[in-house]
Short mmCIF file of C-alpha atoms in Angstrom, two decimals:
data_model
loop_
_atom_site.label_atom_id
_atom_site.label_comp_id
_atom_site.label_asym_id
_atom_site.label_seq_id
_atom_site.Cartn_x
_atom_site.Cartn_y
_atom_site.Cartn_z
CA MET A 9 91.74 -131.76 -126.07
CA THR A 10 92.16 -128.25 -124.71
CA ASP A 11 89.61 -125.47 -124.66
CA GLU A 12 90.68 -122.57 -126.90
CA ALA A 13 90.06 -120.21 -123.99
CA PHE A 14 93.18 -121.55 -122.31
CA ASP A 15 95.42 -120.05 -124.98
CA VAL A 16 93.85 -116.57 -124.94
CA ASP A 17 95.57 -114.20 -122.51
CA PRO A 18 93.05 -112.40 -120.27
CA PHE A 19 95.18 -109.23 -120.37
CA PRO A 20 96.64 -108.79 -123.89
CA GLY A 21 99.87 -106.84 -123.90
CA GLU A 22 100.45 -107.20 -120.16
CA PRO A 23 103.47 -109.17 -118.79
CA ARG A 24 103.36 -112.95 -118.89
CA ILE A 25 104.57 -114.96 -115.90
CA LEU A 26 105.10 -118.72 -116.06
CA PHE A 27 105.47 -120.40 -112.67
CA ILE A 28 107.04 -123.85 -112.43
CA GLY A 29 106.51 -126.00 -109.35
CA HIS A 30 104.20 -128.32 -107.42
CA ALA A 31 100.68 -127.83 -108.76
CA HIS A 32 99.07 -129.40 -105.68
CA SER A 33 101.00 -127.35 -103.10
CA THR A 34 99.14 -124.78 -101.00
CA HIS A 35 102.43 -122.85 -100.87
CA THR A 36 102.27 -122.56 -104.68
CA HIS A 37 98.65 -121.44 -104.63
CA SER A 38 99.19 -118.93 -101.84
CA TRP A 39 102.16 -117.29 -103.55
CA ILE A 40 100.51 -117.00 -106.97
CA ASP A 41 97.32 -115.70 -105.37
CA LEU A 42 99.32 -112.64 -104.27
CA LEU A 43 98.92 -111.47 -107.87
CA THR A 44 95.12 -111.57 -107.86
CA GLY A 45 93.84 -108.42 -109.56
CA SER A 46 97.29 -107.42 -110.82
CA LYS A 47 96.49 -107.86 -114.55
CA PHE A 48 99.44 -110.18 -115.16
CA ASN A 49 98.91 -113.08 -117.56
CA ILE A 50 99.69 -116.02 -115.28
CA ARG A 51 100.17 -119.72 -115.94
CA LEU A 52 101.62 -122.57 -113.88
CA PHE A 53 103.57 -125.48 -115.30
CA GLY A 54 103.13 -128.26 -112.73
CA VAL A 55 106.01 -130.68 -112.24
CA PRO A 56 104.87 -134.34 -112.33
CA THR A 57 103.97 -134.58 -108.64
CA GLY A 58 100.35 -133.53 -108.33
CA TYR A 59 97.22 -131.91 -109.62
CA PRO A 60 95.75 -128.51 -108.62
CA PRO A 61 92.39 -128.40 -106.82
CA PRO A 62 89.40 -127.70 -109.09
CA SER A 63 88.53 -124.59 -107.08
CA TRP A 64 91.84 -122.92 -107.98
CA LYS A 65 91.34 -121.15 -111.31
CA ILE A 66 94.90 -120.42 -112.43
CA ARG A 67 95.67 -121.83 -115.89
CA THR A 68 97.84 -124.85 -115.32
CA TYR A 69 99.83 -127.25 -117.46
CA VAL A 70 99.17 -130.61 -115.78
CA THR A 71 101.79 -133.35 -116.20
CA VAL A 72 100.55 -136.17 -113.94
CA GLN A 73 99.03 -139.21 -115.63
CA GLN A 74 96.14 -139.89 -113.27
CA LEU A 75 93.55 -137.19 -113.93
CA PRO A 76 90.08 -136.60 -112.48
CA GLU A 77 87.05 -137.39 -114.62
CA ASN A 78 85.70 -133.85 -114.56
CA ILE A 79 88.86 -132.00 -115.50
CA ASP A 80 88.22 -128.44 -116.66
CA THR A 81 90.04 -127.96 -119.97
CA LYS A 82 89.37 -124.22 -119.86
CA ILE A 83 92.02 -123.89 -117.15
CA HIS A 84 93.93 -127.19 -117.31
CA HIS A 85 96.09 -128.18 -120.27
CA CYS A 86 97.14 -131.81 -119.83
CA PHE A 87 100.29 -133.55 -121.04
CA HIS A 88 98.64 -136.98 -120.95
CA PRO A 89 95.29 -137.75 -122.61
CA THR A 90 92.36 -136.61 -120.48
CA PRO A 91 89.53 -138.94 -119.41
CA GLN A 92 87.30 -137.13 -121.93
CA GLU A 93 89.79 -137.85 -124.72
CA ARG A 94 89.98 -141.51 -123.72
CA ILE A 95 86.18 -141.79 -123.72
CA GLY A 96 86.08 -140.14 -127.14
CA TYR A 97 88.72 -142.57 -128.43
CA ARG A 98 86.70 -145.57 -127.24
CA ALA A 99 83.62 -144.16 -129.00
CA GLU A 100 85.61 -143.73 -132.22
CA ILE A 101 86.85 -147.32 -131.97
CA GLU A 102 83.29 -148.57 -131.65
CA GLN A 103 82.21 -146.57 -134.71
CA HIS A 104 85.23 -147.82 -136.64
CA GLN A 105 84.44 -151.42 -135.77
CA LYS A 106 80.82 -150.95 -136.86
CA ALA A 107 82.00 -149.49 -140.18
CA LEU A 108 84.37 -152.42 -140.76
CA GLU A 109 81.65 -154.92 -139.92
CA HIS A 110 79.30 -153.22 -142.38
CA LEU A 111 81.97 -153.38 -145.09
CA PHE A 112 82.74 -157.01 -144.30
CA GLN A 113 79.07 -157.96 -144.62
CA LYS A 114 79.03 -156.19 -147.98
CA LEU A 115 82.11 -158.09 -149.17
CA LYS A 116 80.63 -161.42 -148.09
CA LYS A 117 77.90 -160.97 -150.71
CA LYS A 118 80.47 -160.82 -153.54
CA PRO A 119 80.92 -163.90 -155.74
CA VAL A 120 84.66 -163.87 -155.13
CA TYR A 121 84.06 -164.34 -151.38
CA ARG A 122 81.76 -167.32 -152.01
CA LEU A 123 84.28 -168.76 -154.45
CA GLY A 124 86.96 -168.38 -151.80
CA ARG A 125 84.82 -170.22 -149.24
CA LEU A 126 84.36 -173.10 -151.71
CA ALA A 127 88.10 -173.17 -152.38
CA VAL A 128 88.84 -173.46 -148.67
CA ARG A 129 86.44 -176.41 -148.30
CA VAL A 130 88.00 -178.19 -151.29
CA LEU A 131 91.52 -177.62 -149.97
CA ASN A 132 90.58 -178.93 -146.55
CA ARG A 133 89.00 -182.08 -148.05
CA VAL A 134 92.19 -182.75 -150.05
CA ASN A 135 94.34 -182.02 -146.99
CA SER A 136 92.29 -184.43 -144.92
CA ILE A 137 92.83 -187.23 -147.46
CA LEU A 138 96.56 -186.52 -147.64
CA GLY A 139 96.95 -186.12 -143.84
CA ILE A 140 97.90 -182.47 -144.12
CA PRO A 141 96.71 -180.00 -141.43
CA ARG A 142 93.47 -178.20 -142.24
CA PHE A 143 93.50 -174.75 -143.77
CA TYR A 144 91.69 -172.29 -141.50
CA GLN A 145 92.39 -168.96 -143.22
CA GLU A 146 89.32 -166.91 -144.14
CA PRO A 147 88.87 -166.22 -147.84
CA LEU A 148 89.66 -162.59 -147.21
CA GLY A 149 93.15 -163.80 -146.30
CA THR A 150 93.61 -164.97 -149.90
CA GLN A 151 92.64 -161.62 -151.33
CA ALA A 152 96.08 -161.22 -152.91
CA PHE A 153 95.01 -163.87 -155.42
CA SER A 154 91.96 -161.95 -156.53
CA GLU A 155 92.16 -158.58 -158.24
CA GLU A 156 88.44 -158.14 -157.78
CA LEU A 157 88.65 -158.66 -154.01
CA ILE A 158 91.60 -156.26 -153.77
CA LYS A 159 89.48 -153.70 -155.57
CA GLU A 160 86.61 -154.20 -153.14
CA CYS A 161 88.91 -154.00 -150.14
CA SER A 162 90.14 -150.65 -151.37
CA LEU A 163 86.93 -149.40 -149.82
CA LEU A 164 88.72 -149.75 -146.50
CA GLY A 165 90.56 -146.61 -147.40
CA GLU A 166 87.31 -144.75 -147.01
CA ILE A 167 87.29 -145.67 -143.31
CA PRO A 168 90.06 -143.61 -141.69
CA PRO A 169 92.13 -145.37 -139.03
CA VAL A 170 91.52 -144.41 -135.39
CA ILE A 171 94.67 -142.99 -133.78
CA PRO A 172 94.79 -143.23 -129.97
CA PRO A 173 95.33 -139.94 -128.08
CA GLN A 174 99.00 -139.25 -127.45
CA PRO A 175 101.03 -137.18 -124.93
CA LYS A 176 101.62 -133.61 -126.00
CA ALA A 177 105.36 -134.17 -126.60
CA ALA A 178 108.11 -136.76 -126.39
CA SER A 179 108.66 -135.85 -122.72
CA VAL A 180 107.43 -133.46 -120.06
CA GLU A 181 110.69 -131.55 -120.46
CA ALA A 182 110.15 -131.18 -124.19
CA TRP A 183 106.61 -129.94 -123.56
CA LEU A 184 107.85 -127.29 -121.11
CA ALA A 185 110.38 -126.12 -123.70
CA ARG A 186 107.65 -125.86 -126.34
CA VAL A 187 105.36 -123.96 -123.96
CA ILE A 188 108.10 -121.41 -123.28
CA GLN A 189 109.04 -121.08 -126.95
CA GLU A 190 105.43 -120.61 -128.08
CA TRP A 191 103.96 -118.55 -125.21
CA ARG A 192 107.17 -116.55 -124.63
CA PRO A 193 106.74 -115.55 -120.96
CA ASP A 194 108.44 -112.38 -119.74
CA ILE A 195 109.23 -114.00 -116.37
CA ILE A 196 109.82 -117.65 -115.49
CA HIS A 197 109.50 -118.18 -111.74
CA THR A 198 110.58 -121.54 -110.36
CA LEU A 199 109.12 -122.46 -106.96
CA GLY A 200 111.74 -124.33 -104.96
CA LEU A 201 115.09 -125.71 -106.02
CA ASP A 202 115.62 -129.33 -104.97
CA HIS A 203 113.50 -132.43 -104.31
CA ASP A 204 111.43 -132.54 -107.53
CA GLN A 205 110.66 -128.83 -107.38
CA GLY A 206 110.91 -126.28 -110.14
CA GLY A 207 114.50 -125.01 -109.97
CA PHE A 208 116.61 -127.99 -110.96
CA PHE A 209 113.86 -129.21 -113.30
CA TYR A 210 113.78 -125.99 -115.28
CA HIS A 211 117.55 -125.60 -115.25
CA GLY A 212 117.91 -128.94 -117.04
CA VAL A 213 115.28 -128.00 -119.61
CA ARG A 214 116.86 -124.59 -120.08
CA LYS A 215 120.25 -126.07 -120.91
CA THR A 216 118.95 -128.93 -123.06
CA PHE A 217 116.68 -126.81 -125.25
CA GLY A 218 118.66 -123.56 -125.28
CA LEU A 219 116.12 -121.38 -123.48
CA GLU A 220 118.62 -118.97 -121.92
CA LYS A 221 117.23 -115.97 -123.81
CA HIS A 222 113.59 -116.70 -122.99
CA GLY A 223 112.34 -114.55 -120.13
CA LYS A 224 113.86 -113.44 -116.82
CA TRP A 225 114.38 -116.34 -114.41
CA VAL A 226 113.30 -115.88 -110.78
CA LEU A 227 114.34 -118.73 -108.48
CA GLN A 228 112.54 -119.07 -105.15
CA LEU A 229 114.30 -121.07 -102.46
CA ARG A 230 112.22 -123.11 -100.03
CA GLY A 231 113.07 -122.27 -96.42
CA GLY A 232 116.24 -123.95 -95.27
CA SER A 233 115.74 -127.30 -96.99
CA ASP A 234 117.21 -126.25 -100.35
CA LEU A 235 120.59 -125.03 -99.09
CA THR A 236 121.30 -125.84 -95.44
CA LEU A 237 122.38 -129.46 -95.90
CA ASN A 238 122.86 -129.64 -99.67
CA ARG A 239 125.66 -127.06 -99.62
CA HIS A 240 127.83 -129.54 -97.66
CA ASP A 241 127.62 -132.13 -100.46
CA PRO A 242 130.47 -131.30 -102.90
CA GLU A 243 128.55 -132.41 -105.99
CA MET A 244 125.36 -130.70 -104.95
CA ALA A 245 127.23 -127.54 -104.01
CA VAL A 246 128.60 -127.23 -107.55
CA ARG A 247 125.18 -127.82 -109.03
CA ILE A 248 123.47 -125.34 -106.70
CA ALA A 249 126.07 -122.66 -107.37
CA GLU A 250 125.60 -123.07 -111.13
CA VAL A 251 121.83 -122.65 -110.86
CA LEU A 252 121.97 -119.68 -108.48
CA LYS A 253 124.46 -117.89 -110.72
CA GLU A 254 122.46 -118.48 -113.91
CA CYS A 255 119.10 -117.24 -112.63
CA ASP A 256 118.33 -113.52 -112.73
CA ARG A 257 116.91 -113.03 -109.22
CA ILE A 258 116.58 -115.13 -106.04
CA ILE A 259 113.76 -115.00 -103.50
CA CYS A 260 113.78 -116.65 -100.06
CA ASP A 261 112.16 -116.37 -96.63
CA ASN A 262 115.30 -115.71 -94.58
CA THR A 263 118.58 -113.81 -94.77
CA GLN A 264 120.71 -116.79 -93.77
CA ASN A 265 120.31 -118.19 -97.27
CA ILE A 266 122.11 -115.09 -98.56
CA VAL A 267 125.12 -116.02 -96.41
CA TYR A 268 125.03 -119.63 -97.65
CA ALA A 269 124.81 -118.46 -101.27
CA GLU A 270 127.76 -116.09 -100.85
CA GLU A 271 129.81 -119.03 -99.53
CA LEU A 272 129.06 -120.71 -102.89
CA GLY A 273 130.28 -117.68 -104.83
CA VAL A 274 126.86 -116.21 -105.58
CA PRO A 275 126.83 -112.39 -105.36
CA ARG A 276 124.50 -110.84 -102.81
CA ASP A 277 122.83 -108.63 -105.42
CA LYS A 278 121.27 -111.75 -106.98
CA PHE A 279 118.76 -111.64 -104.14
CA ALA A 280 115.65 -109.59 -104.79
CA GLU A 281 114.95 -106.48 -102.78
CA ILE A 282 111.79 -108.10 -101.36
CA VAL A 283 113.87 -110.69 -99.43
CA PRO A 284 113.08 -111.93 -96.82
CA ILE A 285 109.49 -112.79 -97.65
CA PRO A 286 107.43 -115.81 -96.56
CA GLY A 287 107.27 -118.66 -99.05
CA THR A 288 103.49 -118.43 -99.06
CA GLY A 289 103.56 -114.69 -99.58
CA GLY A 290 102.40 -114.11 -96.03
CA ILE A 291 99.19 -114.15 -94.00
CA ASP A 292 95.90 -112.30 -94.11
CA VAL A 293 96.59 -110.66 -90.77
CA GLU A 294 93.27 -108.84 -90.58
CA ALA A 295 91.35 -112.09 -91.05
CA PHE A 296 93.42 -113.72 -88.31
CA SER A 297 92.85 -110.84 -85.95
CA ARG A 298 89.08 -111.19 -86.36
CA ALA A 299 89.18 -114.95 -85.87
CA TRP A 300 90.28 -114.92 -82.21
CA ASP A 301 89.73 -112.60 -79.29
CA THR A 302 90.35 -114.93 -76.35
CA ALA A 303 93.68 -114.79 -74.55
CA PRO A 304 95.70 -117.96 -75.29
CA SER A 305 95.80 -118.78 -71.57
CA ARG A 306 92.00 -119.04 -71.56
CA ARG A 307 91.76 -121.37 -74.54
CA GLU A 308 91.32 -125.10 -74.43
CA ARG A 309 94.51 -126.88 -73.43
CA ILE A 310 95.44 -127.87 -76.97
CA VAL A 311 98.96 -128.52 -78.27
CA LEU A 312 99.24 -128.56 -82.06
CA TRP A 313 102.11 -130.57 -83.55
CA PRO A 314 101.64 -130.03 -87.31
CA LYS A 315 104.62 -132.03 -88.60
CA ALA A 316 104.54 -135.36 -86.79
CA TYR A 317 106.80 -137.11 -89.26
CA ASN A 318 110.42 -138.01 -89.89
CA CYS A 319 112.42 -136.42 -92.69
CA PRO A 320 115.92 -134.95 -93.11
CA TRP A 321 114.68 -131.70 -91.56
CA SER A 322 112.93 -132.93 -88.42
CA VAL A 323 112.48 -136.11 -86.39
CA ALA A 324 109.51 -137.26 -84.35
CA LEU A 325 110.99 -139.70 -81.80
CA PRO A 326 112.43 -137.04 -79.42
CA VAL A 327 108.98 -135.45 -79.22
CA PHE A 328 107.43 -138.76 -78.18
CA GLU A 329 110.12 -139.13 -75.53
CA ALA A 330 109.42 -135.59 -74.32
CA LEU A 331 105.73 -136.37 -73.94
CA LYS A 332 106.54 -139.35 -71.74
CA ILE A 333 108.83 -137.19 -69.59
CA VAL A 334 106.43 -134.30 -69.08
CA TRP A 335 102.96 -135.78 -69.37
CA ASP A 336 102.14 -135.78 -65.65
CA ARG A 337 103.04 -132.08 -65.46
CA ILE A 338 100.96 -130.88 -68.44
CA LYS A 339 97.86 -133.05 -68.28
CA PRO A 340 95.05 -132.71 -68.92
CA CYS A 341 95.48 -131.52 -72.49
CA THR A 342 94.86 -132.65 -76.05
CA ILE A 343 97.72 -133.05 -78.51
CA HIS A 344 96.85 -132.85 -82.20
CA MET A 345 99.43 -134.69 -84.30
CA LEU A 346 99.17 -133.99 -88.04
CA ALA A 347 100.67 -135.61 -91.14
CA MET A 348 102.11 -138.49 -89.14
CA SER A 349 104.36 -140.75 -91.22
CA PRO A 350 104.08 -144.57 -90.97
CA ASP A 351 107.41 -144.94 -89.17
CA ALA A 352 106.48 -142.22 -86.69
CA HIS A 353 103.16 -143.96 -86.13
CA MET A 354 104.99 -147.10 -85.04
CA TRP A 355 106.64 -145.12 -82.24
CA TYR A 356 103.38 -143.37 -81.43
CA ASN A 357 101.81 -146.78 -80.82
CA ALA A 358 104.51 -147.39 -78.19
CA LEU A 359 103.38 -144.41 -76.09
CA PRO A 360 101.57 -145.26 -72.84
CA GLU A 361 97.83 -145.65 -73.33
CA ASN A 362 97.03 -142.78 -70.95
CA ILE A 363 98.94 -140.39 -73.29
CA ARG A 364 97.52 -141.80 -76.52
CA HIS A 365 94.02 -141.40 -75.10
CA HIS A 366 94.58 -137.61 -75.20
CA CYS A 367 96.11 -137.51 -78.71
CA ALA A 368 94.28 -136.80 -81.96
CA VAL A 369 96.25 -138.28 -84.86
CA ARG A 370 95.26 -137.07 -88.30
CA ASP A 371 96.63 -137.34 -91.80
CA ARG A 372 97.31 -134.27 -93.90
CA ILE A 373 94.30 -131.97 -93.68
CA PRO A 374 93.27 -128.88 -95.68
CA ARG A 375 95.23 -125.78 -94.82
CA GLN A 376 92.15 -123.90 -93.65
CA GLU A 377 91.49 -126.63 -91.09
CA VAL A 378 95.05 -126.31 -89.82
CA LEU A 379 94.67 -122.56 -89.47
CA SER A 380 91.37 -122.97 -87.65
CA LEU A 381 93.00 -125.46 -85.28
CA MET A 382 95.83 -123.01 -84.61
CA GLN A 383 93.33 -120.37 -83.57
CA GLN A 384 91.98 -122.81 -80.98
CA SER A 385 95.37 -123.99 -79.70
CA ARG A 386 97.40 -122.74 -76.77
CA VAL A 387 100.74 -124.07 -78.04
CA LEU A 388 102.37 -124.78 -81.40
CA LEU A 389 104.97 -127.55 -81.11
CA ALA A 390 107.36 -127.33 -84.07
CA PRO A 391 110.96 -128.36 -83.28
CA SER A 392 113.15 -128.92 -86.35
CA LEU A 393 116.68 -129.65 -87.49
CA VAL A 394 116.59 -127.55 -90.65
CA ASP A 395 114.18 -124.78 -91.57
CA GLY A 396 113.82 -121.32 -92.97
CA ILE A 397 111.35 -119.14 -91.16
CA PRO A 398 108.48 -121.64 -91.02
CA ASN A 399 105.14 -120.54 -92.37
CA THR A 400 103.60 -122.39 -89.43
CA LEU A 401 105.53 -120.07 -87.09
CA TYR A 402 104.04 -116.94 -88.67
CA GLU A 403 100.59 -118.55 -88.75
CA ALA A 404 100.78 -119.58 -85.09
CA MET A 405 101.95 -116.12 -84.07
CA ALA A 406 99.08 -114.54 -85.98
CA ALA A 407 96.65 -117.02 -84.40
CA GLY A 408 97.86 -116.35 -80.86
CA ALA A 409 99.24 -119.87 -80.32
CA PHE A 410 102.52 -119.88 -78.40
CA PRO A 411 105.37 -121.36 -80.50
CA ILE A 412 107.95 -123.91 -79.39
CA VAL A 413 110.60 -123.96 -82.13
CA SER A 414 114.28 -124.75 -82.46
CA PRO A 415 117.04 -122.12 -82.15
CA LEU A 416 118.08 -122.22 -85.80
CA GLU A 417 119.95 -119.26 -87.28
CA THR A 418 117.06 -118.55 -89.62
CA ILE A 419 114.44 -118.48 -86.86
CA SER A 420 116.47 -116.63 -84.21
CA SER A 421 116.84 -113.71 -86.62
CA VAL A 422 113.13 -112.97 -86.17
CA VAL A 423 112.12 -114.11 -82.65
CA GLU A 424 113.65 -114.18 -79.17
CA ASN A 425 113.62 -116.97 -76.62
CA GLU A 426 111.23 -116.38 -73.69
CA ARG A 427 109.92 -113.25 -75.34
CA ASN A 428 108.24 -114.54 -78.47
CA VAL A 429 108.88 -118.29 -78.32
CA LEU A 430 110.55 -121.01 -76.32
CA PHE A 431 113.52 -122.68 -77.97
CA ALA A 432 113.98 -126.46 -77.87
CA ARG A 433 116.40 -128.38 -80.04
CA ASN A 434 114.78 -131.20 -81.99
CA LEU A 435 117.14 -133.94 -80.77
CA TYR A 436 116.81 -133.10 -77.07
CA PRO A 437 113.66 -134.52 -75.40
CA ASP A 438 114.46 -132.79 -72.09
CA GLU A 439 114.46 -129.37 -73.76
CA ILE A 440 111.17 -130.11 -75.53
CA ALA A 441 109.64 -131.37 -72.27
CA GLU A 442 110.78 -128.29 -70.35
CA SER A 443 109.36 -125.96 -73.01
CA LEU A 444 106.06 -127.82 -73.04
CA GLU A 445 105.73 -127.57 -69.27
CA ARG A 446 106.53 -123.85 -69.25
CA SER A 447 104.17 -122.98 -72.10
CA MET A 448 101.32 -125.00 -70.60
CA THR A 449 101.66 -123.48 -67.12
CA ASP A 450 102.91 -119.91 -67.58
CA ASP A 451 99.83 -117.88 -68.52
CA VAL A 452 101.65 -114.56 -68.42
CA LEU A 453 104.27 -115.78 -70.88
CA VAL A 454 101.81 -117.02 -73.51
CA ASP A 455 99.52 -113.99 -73.23
CA THR A 456 102.22 -111.33 -73.45
CA ALA A 457 103.98 -113.18 -76.26
CA ALA A 458 100.74 -113.23 -78.26
CA HIS A 459 100.66 -109.42 -78.42
CA ARG A 460 104.35 -109.12 -79.29
CA ASN A 461 104.10 -111.84 -81.94
CA PHE A 462 101.18 -110.22 -83.69
CA ALA A 463 103.32 -107.12 -84.23
CA ILE A 464 106.10 -109.25 -85.74
CA VAL A 465 103.70 -110.90 -88.17
CA ARG A 466 102.40 -107.50 -89.26
CA ARG A 467 105.95 -106.42 -89.95
CA PHE A 468 107.25 -109.47 -91.84
CA ALA A 469 104.29 -111.48 -93.13
CA ASP A 470 101.20 -109.36 -93.71
CA ARG A 471 99.85 -110.06 -97.21
CA ALA A 472 98.42 -106.56 -97.32
CA VAL A 473 102.05 -105.39 -97.31
CA THR A 474 103.80 -108.17 -99.24
CA ALA A 475 101.36 -108.33 -102.19
CA PRO A 476 102.01 -104.77 -103.48
CA ARG A 477 105.76 -105.29 -103.06
CA VAL A 478 105.67 -108.53 -105.06
CA VAL A 479 103.58 -106.96 -107.82
CA ALA A 480 106.00 -104.04 -108.07
CA PHE A 481 108.92 -106.45 -108.18
CA TYR A 482 107.48 -108.35 -111.15
CA ARG A 483 106.52 -105.12 -112.94
CA ALA A 484 110.06 -103.78 -112.68
CA LEU A 485 111.59 -107.09 -113.76
CA ALA A 486 109.32 -107.41 -116.81
CA ALA A 487 109.93 -103.83 -117.93
#
């Protein structure tokens, strides 16, 4: 069940853009929201990893099975039956059963039914005398022996069968192909490449269903995670090169990805003229500037560690070791640890109690809460092994929090050590400890860096600048 309003384009005749990616991701929402007021016809095909928040009003094809009870079918078209459809099916079943019961009661009044009941009793009496098992079949089960009963049962044809609600297609991939073939978008923009994101997913559908001539394909790489390590895997390198060569344009947040792509044989001109651009589309710099007016050195002594988890791109244990090394030199302070993974939590529990007493461990929290916390923090702690130009780096710089990041090629192209940030490699607790001590004690460093960093954010990540560029990019591509 889908509201007809979903299928009506709000801007007839204007370009159609179909995004493919994580429907629950704030990165997805932030990027697509760049186009607010642009008069594009926009839809998102969500890969089977999540569901968009009800407050986000972009028309979305939802492919996850577990759906909320109050799903809005005006903006959400669901692959699996919705809760409303399931409730309607149960109501139809009840009505069907009532209709069958009514018909059965009518048939029971027929002489042939009574005759059948008598026949069953006679057969059972004979069977009992002969030692044969009793006959339990209802007379209706012997209807083949009675033309009259067959005639009466033909009334069943007047009660249509109830068919349970079905998925929209044989597979999510087949549904995506049908959406593209029927809606015919001018641009298909895949958000991310690897790890259940849009790029590889769409590439497979494109090849299987022959969609090569449907729309211009824009592939957006996620930071450093899509290429940095995968390009060293021979099988993955071949697959990545194939995808990057087949798409029409590539978008990413750093110029190092251009170098990696060229190593795979991908021409530089595949990359859009808007590169580099943040994966979220950037930051509302004016809103950030109004949100804080206190020098970072005069804020509460808060350290924000937004990615307190282990993954191929960062590890948590060296940070815990660094805290043990430096604690006596930075206390008192509060350390906010976000999105902590279960394995990282095991090591957190091993920290001395006097450190844990000053830590605030939280699960994943809404993005606005993270941004608010950044505006209160003195230091952002974000060492990593692999990254693009992290959105958290731009956000911290706009919020006035002093960043501790790793000296990756992608990051060092934008900021300088001891001028904008302090560098600390993720695997080196001593470097992390030294950077923490310096950033928590050197007021001049954090205050002067805040002014320099705000200028960098205005240059590279101000949504007031990036939004018009992105709109112009799509307009030119759809022409």
